[in-house]
C-alpha positions as a printed NumPy array, in Angstrom:
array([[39.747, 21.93 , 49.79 ],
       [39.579, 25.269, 47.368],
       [36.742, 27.465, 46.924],
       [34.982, 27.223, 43.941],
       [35.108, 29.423, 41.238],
       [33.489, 32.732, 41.469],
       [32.278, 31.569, 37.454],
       [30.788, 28.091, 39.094],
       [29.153, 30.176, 41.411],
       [27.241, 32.619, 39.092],
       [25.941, 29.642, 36.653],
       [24.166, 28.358, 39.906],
       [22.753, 31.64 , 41.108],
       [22.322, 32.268, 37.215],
       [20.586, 28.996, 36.755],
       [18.668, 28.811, 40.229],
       [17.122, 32.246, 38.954],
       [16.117, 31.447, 35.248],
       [14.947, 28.036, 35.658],
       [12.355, 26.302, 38.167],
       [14.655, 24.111, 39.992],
       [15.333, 23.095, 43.348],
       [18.212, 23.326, 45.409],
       [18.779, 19.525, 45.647],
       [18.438, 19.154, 41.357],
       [20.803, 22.401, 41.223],
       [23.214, 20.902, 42.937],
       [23.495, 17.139, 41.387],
       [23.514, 19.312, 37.771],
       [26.678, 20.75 , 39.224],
       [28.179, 17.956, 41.   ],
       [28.548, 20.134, 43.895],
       [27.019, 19.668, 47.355],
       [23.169, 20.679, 48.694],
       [24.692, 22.105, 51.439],
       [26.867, 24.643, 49.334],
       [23.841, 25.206, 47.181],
       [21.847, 26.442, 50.258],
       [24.916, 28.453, 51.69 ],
       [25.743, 30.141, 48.117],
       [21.88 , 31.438, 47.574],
       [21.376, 32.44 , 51.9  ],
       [24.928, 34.413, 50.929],
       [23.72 , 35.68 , 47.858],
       [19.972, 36.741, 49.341],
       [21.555, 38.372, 51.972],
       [24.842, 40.32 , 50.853],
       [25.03 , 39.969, 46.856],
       [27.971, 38.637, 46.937],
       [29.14 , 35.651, 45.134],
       [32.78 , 35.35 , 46.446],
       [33.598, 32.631, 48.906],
       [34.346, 33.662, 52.396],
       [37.648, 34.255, 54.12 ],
       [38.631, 31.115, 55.947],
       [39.254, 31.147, 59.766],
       [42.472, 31.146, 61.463],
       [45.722, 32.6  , 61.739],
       [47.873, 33.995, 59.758],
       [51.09 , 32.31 , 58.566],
       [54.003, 34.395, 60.585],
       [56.779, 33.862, 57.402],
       [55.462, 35.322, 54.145],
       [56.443, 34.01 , 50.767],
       [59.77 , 35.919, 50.546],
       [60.653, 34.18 , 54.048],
       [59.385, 31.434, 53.273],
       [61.693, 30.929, 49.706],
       [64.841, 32.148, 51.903],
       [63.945, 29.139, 54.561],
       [64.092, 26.963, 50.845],
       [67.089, 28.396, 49.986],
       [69.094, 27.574, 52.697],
       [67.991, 23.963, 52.891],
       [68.348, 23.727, 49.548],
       [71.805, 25.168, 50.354],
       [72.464, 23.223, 53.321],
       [70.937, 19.604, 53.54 ],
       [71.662, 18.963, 57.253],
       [70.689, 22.448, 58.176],
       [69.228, 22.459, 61.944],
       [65.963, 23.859, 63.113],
       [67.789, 25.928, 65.687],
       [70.015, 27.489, 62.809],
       [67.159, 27.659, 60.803],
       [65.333, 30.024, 63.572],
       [68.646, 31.66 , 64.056],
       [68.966, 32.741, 60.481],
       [65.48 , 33.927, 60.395],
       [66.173, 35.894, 62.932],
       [69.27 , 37.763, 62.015],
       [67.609, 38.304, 58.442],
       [64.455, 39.493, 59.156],
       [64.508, 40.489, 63.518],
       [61.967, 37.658, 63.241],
       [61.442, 34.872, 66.226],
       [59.825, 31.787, 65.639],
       [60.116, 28.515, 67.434],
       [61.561, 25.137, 66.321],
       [58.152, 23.734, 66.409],
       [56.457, 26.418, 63.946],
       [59.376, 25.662, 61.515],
       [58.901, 21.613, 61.904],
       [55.129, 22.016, 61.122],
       [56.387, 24.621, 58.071],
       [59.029, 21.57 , 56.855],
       [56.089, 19.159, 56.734],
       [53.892, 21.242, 54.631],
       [56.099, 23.618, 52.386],
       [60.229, 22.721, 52.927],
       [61.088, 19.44 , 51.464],
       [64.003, 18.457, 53.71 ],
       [66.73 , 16.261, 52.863],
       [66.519, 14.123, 55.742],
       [64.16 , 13.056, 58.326],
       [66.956, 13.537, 61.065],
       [66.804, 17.026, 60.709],
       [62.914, 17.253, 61.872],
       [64.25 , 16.693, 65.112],
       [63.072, 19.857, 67.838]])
């Protein structure tokens, strides 16, 4: 799920300050969640910031240009391999990542044109 807007945000803090409300009201008026309404004013009490958080996790290891060139050559090549995939990757950009990174990466951002392919 996204972040809400940085706008969203400042009508609640805007609205939680101008008008007697509470936290549970605020956040039905919104359509947003009590919880977040809690978590946006203890953030906002405590730094003065509005924006949302940075998420947990790792980063991705292919950024977008790497990511459009793995596109491009399935695009290119329909029954392209995972191994060949990894091989090109690495020639191109001294980069080494494993069959399985790249399977999870087809799920979510390469449309493949066959399931066969998936295959590690």
């Amino acid at each position: 799920m996204k972040a809400y807007t940085i706008d969203l945000r400042q009508k609640i803090i805007d609205t939680y300050e101008s008008e007697p409300i509470s936290q549970r009201e605020l956040a039905k008026r919104f359509r947003v969640a009590p919880s977040f309404v809690v978590k946006l004013l203890k953030q906002y009490r405590e730094t003065g910031q509005l924006a949302p958080k940075s998420r947990p996790g790792r980063p991705r290891l292919l950024d977008a240009e790497q990511m459009q060139v793995v596109q491009d050559l399935v695009e290119a090549k329909n029954d392209i391999t995972l191994e060949e995939l990894c091989s090109e990757l690495h020639q191109q950009f001294e980069l080494t990542v494993s069959n399985a990174y790249l399977h999870g990466f087809g799920r979510s951002d390469v449309h493949f044109g066959s399931p066969f392919n998936m295959v590690a």
